[in-house]
Amino acid sequence: MASFLLDNADLQYYLGEGLDWDALVRLTERGQNGPEGFASTAEALAFYKETAALVGELVASDIAPHAAEIDRQGVAFAGGEASFPPRLQAINRQIADLGLHGLVLPRELGGMNAPMVVYFVVGEMLARADAGLMSHFGFHGGISTAMMLLSILEGTTELDPGTGKVLRTRWGDAIREIASGQAWGSMDITEPDAGSDMAALRARAEQDGQGRWLVSGQKIFITSGHGKYHFVIARTDGGAAGLAGLSLFLVPAYRDEPDGRRTRLATLDRVEEKLGHHGSATVAITFDRTPAELVGRAGDGFRHMLEIMNHARVGVGFQSLGLAEAAFRMARAYAAERRSMGKTIDRHEMIADYLDEMEGDIVGLRALAMHAAFHDEIAQKQNLFGRFLPPVNGSAGAPLREARWHRSVARRATPLLKYLSAEKAVEIARRALQIHGGNGYMHEFGVEKLLRDALVMPIYEGTSQIQALMAVKDTLGGIIKQPQAFVRRTAQARWRALSAREGVEKRVAKLQQLSLSAQQHLATRTVAARVSAVKRAVSSQPMSTWAGALFQPLDPKRDFSLALLHAERLTRLLADELIAEVLLEQAQRHPERRVWLERHLDRAEPRAHFLHTEITTTGTRLLAKLSPPSEPTQQPAETTPAPLPAQPEAAE
Ligand SMILES: Cc1cc2nc3c(=O)[nH]c(=O)nc-3n(C[C@H](O)[C@H](O)[C@H](O)COP(=O)(O)OP(=O)(O)OC[C@H]3O[C@@H](n4cnc5c(N)ncnc54)[C@H](O)[C@@H]3O)c2cc1C
């Protein structure tokens, strides 16, 4: 029987020795060993593998063969509701019947209590069959786990101090409804005039005479927004402008009456007509004084949204990976059959080079995706247990210290993963189409669908540019805050490049040196811009304003402009560097992984030299055009003090 798990040795590596399953099982089961739990890591892992194998067969046999039909039929809008064709309904029912919506939810809430990493493996395989369908799947588990997480954080969940089991939780009924597949949710941020720029969001929430919250405003492009439970970001009355005035609400969009009728509490304006992702509904929805529940405290909406979005970005990483895997396999199979000029096209050098790069990229991306997912999950679980449960062993602070470290690892990896996987999904799908020649342009072969589906990856869950801004902000902010640590890392990389015993270790160290050198260039130029701005202020302003000019914080618009101009280039370099580090670590534990590291380095090394040259030699001409010296932003004394680059989705 066909299986998207068993035909993929790289994916199977992570369901075995590729991840520290002891750590994942220990934290996920946390003292729950009993009739429902597992006696050992091996037993738990056998169960996860069995589940993944079941899904691998389902997607290969029952979903992928219908991808073209799903794409052709799409989701319609009828009678104010989204209407799914019978095939999509049947597939969604199959997924629900297997209990997959509860995969990571606690058993006591109707779930299977599996680690998030298993959920991402399932997500990747679903996306390989149909990326749109995977999106809809993600808004079941994604929203119900967000309900759990936010309720724990706001203190409305009671956990058993011994076992960590959920005794009571604020949205328990909704979570059970979602786990059973009867309902799902959505994340409602985007509005007609605001997407990346969340400070410009206008939807409002106000309290009535009894203190009940009511939300008003239109949200657009909402994936699975035809569902019941909407996490809505809205501006709270009297709240501050910008990001601090945003709050998060849980808003049921309809109520099903006992007689079977549906009462809508928010109006579906339309199902968006889109280029791809026809397996999921994307809607515009209007809330008009719709009753809402405030999550946490008013004004914390942006922070809560980031909690949810960080996981969603890892999810998009796996979704992009699944789509890239489908495109690569389709291209490889076609190239092995199609003949041109006396041989199959996979024997022609240029096509062979494409296929070789696609395959290596996918292995590198999966390493990055697993790295991000693993550390994100450990960080989150350690943090929750450290804060809300008594310690099992050791000191009370240990889990929190460990959580902070894992969080910093995940924070470095997540924007790099979202950026690179999305961009590569488009590149790989585009190359797959090219390999198909004219056939690729025809609907019949299905490869153009992959390109249409891929094109949204760099747009949603924070565009590629926003990911790049986040990565650069963190990287340069870190250097400027702790220059000694940066100098130490540079010295260590130089030492390893000279003295490492293994050739591959030296190569990784040299790649790190190039990345560090590009970072240093941008950090130096950022600080230099600041110093010259201060100099200008000192020479042209009265002495009474000097202190203000000297101690003004860095302004993203003025001081970081060169770094922002090169943000995508630096992000590519940082991603190549991190993939090399993860693959090196794998190769040191499992020598058979070394071949993937070498293949990655063969491609990443020349790319890094090119990116380094671009970053260190270009940009000033355009910057001069964007911001001539006479512009007010060049005058520190006249500029409102601003924190470190607080790009809308970058702050945390
Ligand atoms: C199929 C689909 C599903 C979606 N699902 C959801 C959903 O479920 N929930 C939801 O809330 N939204 C959803 N969205 C919306 C999506 O998240 C936004 O489209 C996205 O955040 C970009 O916002 P925007 O469209 O307003 O573009 P803009 O923010 O106007 O950006 C336009 C361009 O400018 C760039 N840009 C913006 N600011 C900067 C900057 N400071 N520096 C450099 N470049 C910049 C962007 O990167 C982009 O290239 C979905 C969109 C699509 C297409």
CSV table of C-alpha atoms in Angstrom, one decimal, residues 204-481:
chain,number,residue,atom,x,y,z
A,204,ARG,CA,-13.1,47.6,18.0
A,205,ALA,CA,-14.3,46.1,21.2
A,206,GLU,CA,-16.4,47.8,23.8
A,207,GLN,CA,-18.3,46.8,27.0
A,208,ASP,CA,-22.0,47.1,27.4
A,209,GLY,CA,-23.8,48.2,30.6
A,210,GLN,CA,-23.3,44.7,32.2
A,211,GLY,CA,-19.6,44.6,31.3
A,212,ARG,CA,-20.0,42.2,28.4
A,213,TRP,CA,-17.6,42.7,25.5
A,214,LEU,CA,-18.9,43.3,22.0
A,215,VAL,CA,-16.7,43.2,18.9
A,216,SER,CA,-17.3,45.2,15.7
A,217,GLY,CA,-15.4,45.4,12.4
A,218,GLN,CA,-14.6,43.5,9.3
A,219,LYS,CA,-11.8,40.9,8.9
A,220,ILE,CA,-10.7,39.6,5.5
A,221,PHE,CA,-8.7,36.6,4.1
A,222,ILE,CA,-9.6,34.5,7.2
A,223,THR,CA,-8.7,30.8,6.7
A,224,SER,CA,-11.4,28.5,7.9
A,225,GLY,CA,-13.3,31.6,9.0
A,226,HIS,CA,-16.6,29.9,8.2
A,227,GLY,CA,-16.0,28.0,11.5
A,228,LYS,CA,-17.4,28.7,15.0
A,229,TYR,CA,-14.6,29.9,17.2
A,230,HIS,CA,-12.7,33.1,16.1
A,231,PHE,CA,-9.7,34.5,17.9
A,232,VAL,CA,-10.2,38.1,17.0
A,233,ILE,CA,-7.7,41.0,17.5
A,234,ALA,CA,-9.6,44.2,18.2
A,235,ARG,CA,-8.8,47.6,19.6
A,236,THR,CA,-10.2,48.1,23.1
A,237,ASP,CA,-12.1,51.3,23.9
A,238,GLY,CA,-10.0,53.9,25.5
A,239,GLY,CA,-6.9,51.7,24.8
A,240,ALA,CA,-3.7,53.2,23.7
A,241,ALA,CA,-3.0,53.6,20.0
A,242,GLY,CA,-0.7,51.2,18.1
A,243,LEU,CA,0.1,47.7,19.3
A,244,ALA,CA,-0.6,48.4,23.0
A,245,GLY,CA,-4.2,49.1,22.3
A,246,LEU,CA,-4.9,45.6,20.9
A,247,SER,CA,-6.7,42.9,22.8
A,248,LEU,CA,-7.6,39.3,22.0
A,249,PHE,CA,-11.1,37.9,22.1
A,250,LEU,CA,-12.7,34.6,21.6
A,251,VAL,CA,-15.8,35.2,19.5
A,252,PRO,CA,-18.3,32.4,18.6
A,253,ALA,CA,-19.6,33.4,15.1
A,254,TYR,CA,-22.8,31.3,15.3
A,255,ARG,CA,-25.0,29.3,17.6
A,256,ASP,CA,-26.7,26.1,16.6
A,257,GLU,CA,-30.3,26.1,18.1
A,258,PRO,CA,-31.9,22.9,19.5
A,259,ASP,CA,-34.3,22.8,16.5
A,260,GLY,CA,-31.3,22.5,14.1
A,261,ARG,CA,-31.4,26.1,12.8
A,262,ARG,CA,-28.2,28.2,12.9
A,263,THR,CA,-28.2,31.7,14.4
A,264,ARG,CA,-25.3,33.7,13.0
A,265,LEU,CA,-23.7,36.1,15.4
A,266,ALA,CA,-21.3,37.4,12.7
A,267,THR,CA,-22.0,37.7,9.0
A,268,LEU,CA,-20.0,35.9,6.4
A,269,ASP,CA,-19.5,38.5,3.6
A,270,ARG,CA,-18.0,36.2,1.0
A,271,VAL,CA,-15.8,33.2,0.4
A,272,GLU,CA,-12.7,34.7,-1.2
A,273,GLU,CA,-11.9,33.6,-4.7
A,274,LYS,CA,-8.3,32.8,-4.7
A,275,LEU,CA,-5.4,31.5,-6.9
A,276,GLY,CA,-4.9,28.2,-5.0
A,277,HIS,CA,-5.6,26.4,-1.7
A,278,HIS,CA,-9.1,25.5,-2.9
A,279,GLY,CA,-9.3,22.8,-0.3
A,280,SER,CA,-9.8,25.4,2.4
A,281,ALA,CA,-12.3,28.3,2.8
A,282,THR,CA,-10.8,31.8,3.1
A,283,VAL,CA,-13.5,34.3,4.1
A,284,ALA,CA,-14.4,37.9,4.8
A,285,ILE,CA,-16.5,38.2,7.9
A,286,THR,CA,-18.2,41.2,9.7
A,287,PHE,CA,-18.7,41.4,13.4
A,288,ASP,CA,-21.3,43.9,14.5
A,289,ARG,CA,-21.5,44.2,18.3
A,290,THR,CA,-20.9,40.4,18.4
A,291,PRO,CA,-20.7,39.1,22.0
A,292,ALA,CA,-17.0,38.2,22.8
A,293,GLU,CA,-14.9,36.9,25.6
A,294,LEU,CA,-11.8,38.8,26.5
A,295,VAL,CA,-8.6,36.6,26.6
A,296,GLY,CA,-6.3,37.5,29.5
A,297,ARG,CA,-6.1,41.3,30.1
A,298,ALA,CA,-7.1,44.2,27.8
A,299,GLY,CA,-4.0,45.4,25.9
A,300,ASP,CA,-2.2,42.1,25.9
A,301,GLY,CA,-3.7,41.1,22.5
A,302,PHE,CA,-0.5,41.5,20.5
A,303,ARG,CA,1.5,39.4,23.0
A,304,HIS,CA,-1.1,36.6,23.0
A,305,MET,CA,-1.3,36.6,19.2
A,306,LEU,CA,2.4,36.1,19.0
A,307,GLU,CA,2.2,33.1,21.2
A,308,ILE,CA,-0.3,31.5,18.8
A,309,MET,CA,1.5,32.7,15.7
A,310,ASN,CA,4.9,31.4,16.5
A,311,HIS,CA,3.5,27.8,16.5
A,312,ALA,CA,1.5,28.6,13.3
A,313,ARG,CA,4.8,29.7,11.6
A,314,VAL,CA,6.4,26.4,12.4
A,315,GLY,CA,3.2,24.8,11.0
A,316,VAL,CA,3.7,26.7,7.7
A,317,GLY,CA,7.3,25.5,7.7
A,318,PHE,CA,6.0,21.9,7.6
A,319,GLN,CA,3.3,22.8,5.2
A,320,SER,CA,5.8,24.3,2.7
A,321,LEU,CA,8.0,21.2,3.2
A,322,GLY,CA,5.1,18.8,2.3
A,323,LEU,CA,4.3,20.8,-0.8
A,324,ALA,CA,8.0,20.9,-1.8
A,325,GLU,CA,8.3,17.2,-1.3
A,326,ALA,CA,5.3,16.6,-3.6
A,327,ALA,CA,6.7,18.9,-6.3
A,328,PHE,CA,10.2,17.3,-6.2
A,329,ARG,CA,8.8,13.8,-6.4
A,330,MET,CA,6.5,14.7,-9.3
A,331,ALA,CA,9.4,16.3,-11.1
A,332,ARG,CA,11.8,13.4,-10.5
A,333,ALA,CA,9.3,10.9,-11.7
A,334,TYR,CA,8.5,12.9,-14.9
A,335,ALA,CA,12.2,13.5,-15.6
A,336,ALA,CA,12.9,9.8,-15.4
A,337,GLU,CA,10.3,9.1,-18.1
A,338,ARG,CA,10.4,12.0,-20.5
A,339,ARG,CA,13.0,11.6,-23.3
A,340,SER,CA,14.7,14.4,-25.1
A,341,MET,CA,17.7,14.3,-27.5
A,342,GLY,CA,18.4,10.7,-27.0
A,343,LYS,CA,18.0,10.3,-23.2
A,344,THR,CA,15.6,10.9,-20.4
A,345,ILE,CA,15.7,14.5,-19.2
A,346,ASP,CA,17.0,13.6,-15.8
A,347,ARG,CA,20.3,12.7,-17.5
A,348,HIS,CA,20.6,16.2,-18.9
A,349,GLU,CA,23.0,18.2,-16.7
A,350,MET,CA,20.9,21.2,-16.0
A,351,ILE,CA,17.8,19.1,-15.0
A,352,ALA,CA,20.0,16.8,-12.9
A,353,ASP,CA,21.4,19.8,-11.2
A,354,TYR,CA,17.8,21.1,-10.4
A,355,LEU,CA,16.7,17.8,-9.0
A,356,ASP,CA,19.9,17.4,-6.9
A,357,GLU,CA,19.4,20.9,-5.4
A,358,MET,CA,15.7,20.3,-4.8
A,359,GLU,CA,16.4,17.1,-2.9
A,360,GLY,CA,19.2,18.5,-0.8
A,361,ASP,CA,17.1,21.6,0.0
A,362,ILE,CA,14.2,19.5,1.3
A,363,VAL,CA,16.5,17.5,3.6
A,364,GLY,CA,18.0,20.8,4.9
A,365,LEU,CA,14.6,22.4,5.4
A,366,ARG,CA,13.3,19.4,7.3
A,367,ALA,CA,16.3,19.5,9.6
A,368,LEU,CA,15.6,23.2,10.3
A,369,ALA,CA,11.8,22.5,10.7
A,370,MET,CA,12.4,19.6,13.2
A,371,HIS,CA,15.0,21.7,15.1
A,372,ALA,CA,12.5,24.6,15.4
A,373,ALA,CA,9.6,22.4,16.3
A,374,PHE,CA,11.5,20.4,18.9
A,375,HIS,CA,12.9,23.4,20.8
A,376,ASP,CA,9.6,25.3,20.6
A,377,GLU,CA,7.7,22.3,22.1
A,378,ILE,CA,10.3,21.7,24.9
A,379,ALA,CA,10.4,25.4,25.7
A,380,GLN,CA,6.6,25.7,25.9
A,381,LYS,CA,6.1,22.6,28.1
A,382,GLN,CA,9.0,23.4,30.4
A,383,ASN,CA,7.7,26.9,30.8
A,384,LEU,CA,4.1,25.8,31.6
A,385,PHE,CA,5.2,23.1,34.0
A,386,GLY,CA,7.8,25.4,35.6
A,387,ARG,CA,5.2,28.1,36.2
A,388,PHE,CA,2.1,26.2,37.0
A,389,LEU,CA,3.1,22.8,38.5
A,390,PRO,CA,5.2,21.9,41.5
A,391,PRO,CA,8.7,20.6,40.5
A,392,VAL,CA,9.1,16.8,39.9
A,393,ASN,CA,12.8,16.6,40.6
A,394,GLY,CA,15.5,19.2,41.3
A,395,SER,CA,15.1,22.8,41.9
A,396,ALA,CA,11.9,24.7,41.1
A,397,GLY,CA,13.8,27.1,38.8
A,398,ALA,CA,15.5,24.5,36.6
A,399,PRO,CA,12.6,24.0,34.1
A,400,LEU,CA,12.3,27.7,33.7
A,401,ARG,CA,16.0,28.1,33.0
A,402,GLU,CA,15.9,25.3,30.5
A,403,ALA,CA,12.8,26.7,29.0
A,404,ARG,CA,14.5,30.1,28.4
A,405,TRP,CA,17.4,28.4,26.6
A,406,HIS,CA,15.1,26.3,24.4
A,407,ARG,CA,13.0,29.3,23.7
A,408,SER,CA,16.0,31.3,22.5
A,409,VAL,CA,16.9,28.4,20.2
A,410,ALA,CA,13.4,28.3,18.8
A,411,ARG,CA,13.2,32.0,18.5
A,412,ARG,CA,16.4,32.0,16.3
A,413,ALA,CA,15.1,29.2,14.1
A,414,THR,CA,11.4,30.1,13.6
A,415,PRO,CA,11.6,33.2,11.3
A,416,LEU,CA,14.4,31.5,9.4
A,417,LEU,CA,12.2,28.4,8.9
A,418,LYS,CA,9.1,30.4,7.9
A,419,TYR,CA,11.2,32.5,5.5
A,420,LEU,CA,13.2,29.8,3.8
A,421,SER,CA,10.6,27.1,3.6
A,422,ALA,CA,8.0,29.4,2.1
A,423,GLU,CA,10.5,30.8,-0.5
A,424,LYS,CA,11.8,27.3,-1.3
A,425,ALA,CA,8.3,25.9,-1.7
A,426,VAL,CA,7.7,28.5,-4.5
A,427,GLU,CA,11.1,27.9,-6.0
A,428,ILE,CA,10.8,24.1,-6.0
A,429,ALA,CA,7.2,24.1,-7.4
A,430,ARG,CA,8.4,26.5,-10.1
A,431,ARG,CA,11.3,24.3,-11.0
A,432,ALA,CA,9.0,21.2,-11.0
A,433,LEU,CA,6.8,23.0,-13.5
A,434,GLN,CA,9.8,23.9,-15.7
A,435,ILE,CA,10.9,20.3,-15.7
A,436,HIS,CA,7.5,19.4,-17.0
A,437,GLY,CA,7.9,21.8,-19.9
A,438,GLY,CA,4.6,22.5,-21.7
A,439,ASN,CA,2.9,19.7,-19.8
A,440,GLY,CA,3.6,21.6,-16.6
A,441,TYR,CA,1.5,24.5,-17.8
A,442,MET,CA,-1.5,22.3,-18.3
A,443,HIS,CA,-4.0,21.5,-15.5
A,444,GLU,CA,-3.8,17.8,-16.4
A,445,PHE,CA,-0.4,17.2,-14.7
A,446,GLY,CA,-1.2,18.9,-11.5
A,447,VAL,CA,2.2,20.6,-11.1
A,448,GLU,CA,0.8,24.1,-11.8
A,449,LYS,CA,-1.6,23.5,-8.8
A,450,LEU,CA,1.5,23.1,-6.6
A,451,LEU,CA,2.9,26.4,-7.8
A,452,ARG,CA,-0.4,28.2,-7.2
A,453,ASP,CA,-0.7,26.6,-3.8
A,454,ALA,CA,2.9,27.5,-2.9
A,455,LEU,CA,2.6,31.2,-3.8
A,456,VAL,CA,0.7,32.0,-0.6
A,457,MET,CA,3.3,30.5,1.7
A,458,PRO,CA,5.5,33.7,1.7
A,459,ILE,CA,2.4,35.8,2.3
A,460,TYR,CA,0.4,34.4,5.2
A,461,GLU,CA,1.4,34.0,8.9
A,462,GLY,CA,3.7,37.0,8.4
A,463,THR,CA,5.2,37.7,5.0
A,464,SER,CA,8.7,36.8,4.1
A,465,GLN,CA,9.8,40.4,4.5
A,466,ILE,CA,8.3,40.5,8.1
A,467,GLN,CA,10.2,37.3,8.9
A,468,ALA,CA,13.4,38.9,7.6
A,469,LEU,CA,12.8,41.9,9.7
A,470,MET,CA,12.3,39.7,12.8
A,471,ALA,CA,15.5,37.8,12.1
A,472,VAL,CA,17.6,40.9,11.6
A,473,LYS,CA,16.2,42.7,14.6
A,474,ASP,CA,17.0,39.8,16.9
A,475,THR,CA,20.5,39.2,15.4
A,476,LEU,CA,21.7,42.8,15.3
A,477,GLY,CA,19.9,43.8,18.5
A,478,GLY,CA,21.7,40.9,20.2
A,479,ILE,CA,25.1,42.1,18.9
A,480,ILE,CA,24.6,45.6,20.0
A,481,LYS,CA,23.3,44.6,23.4
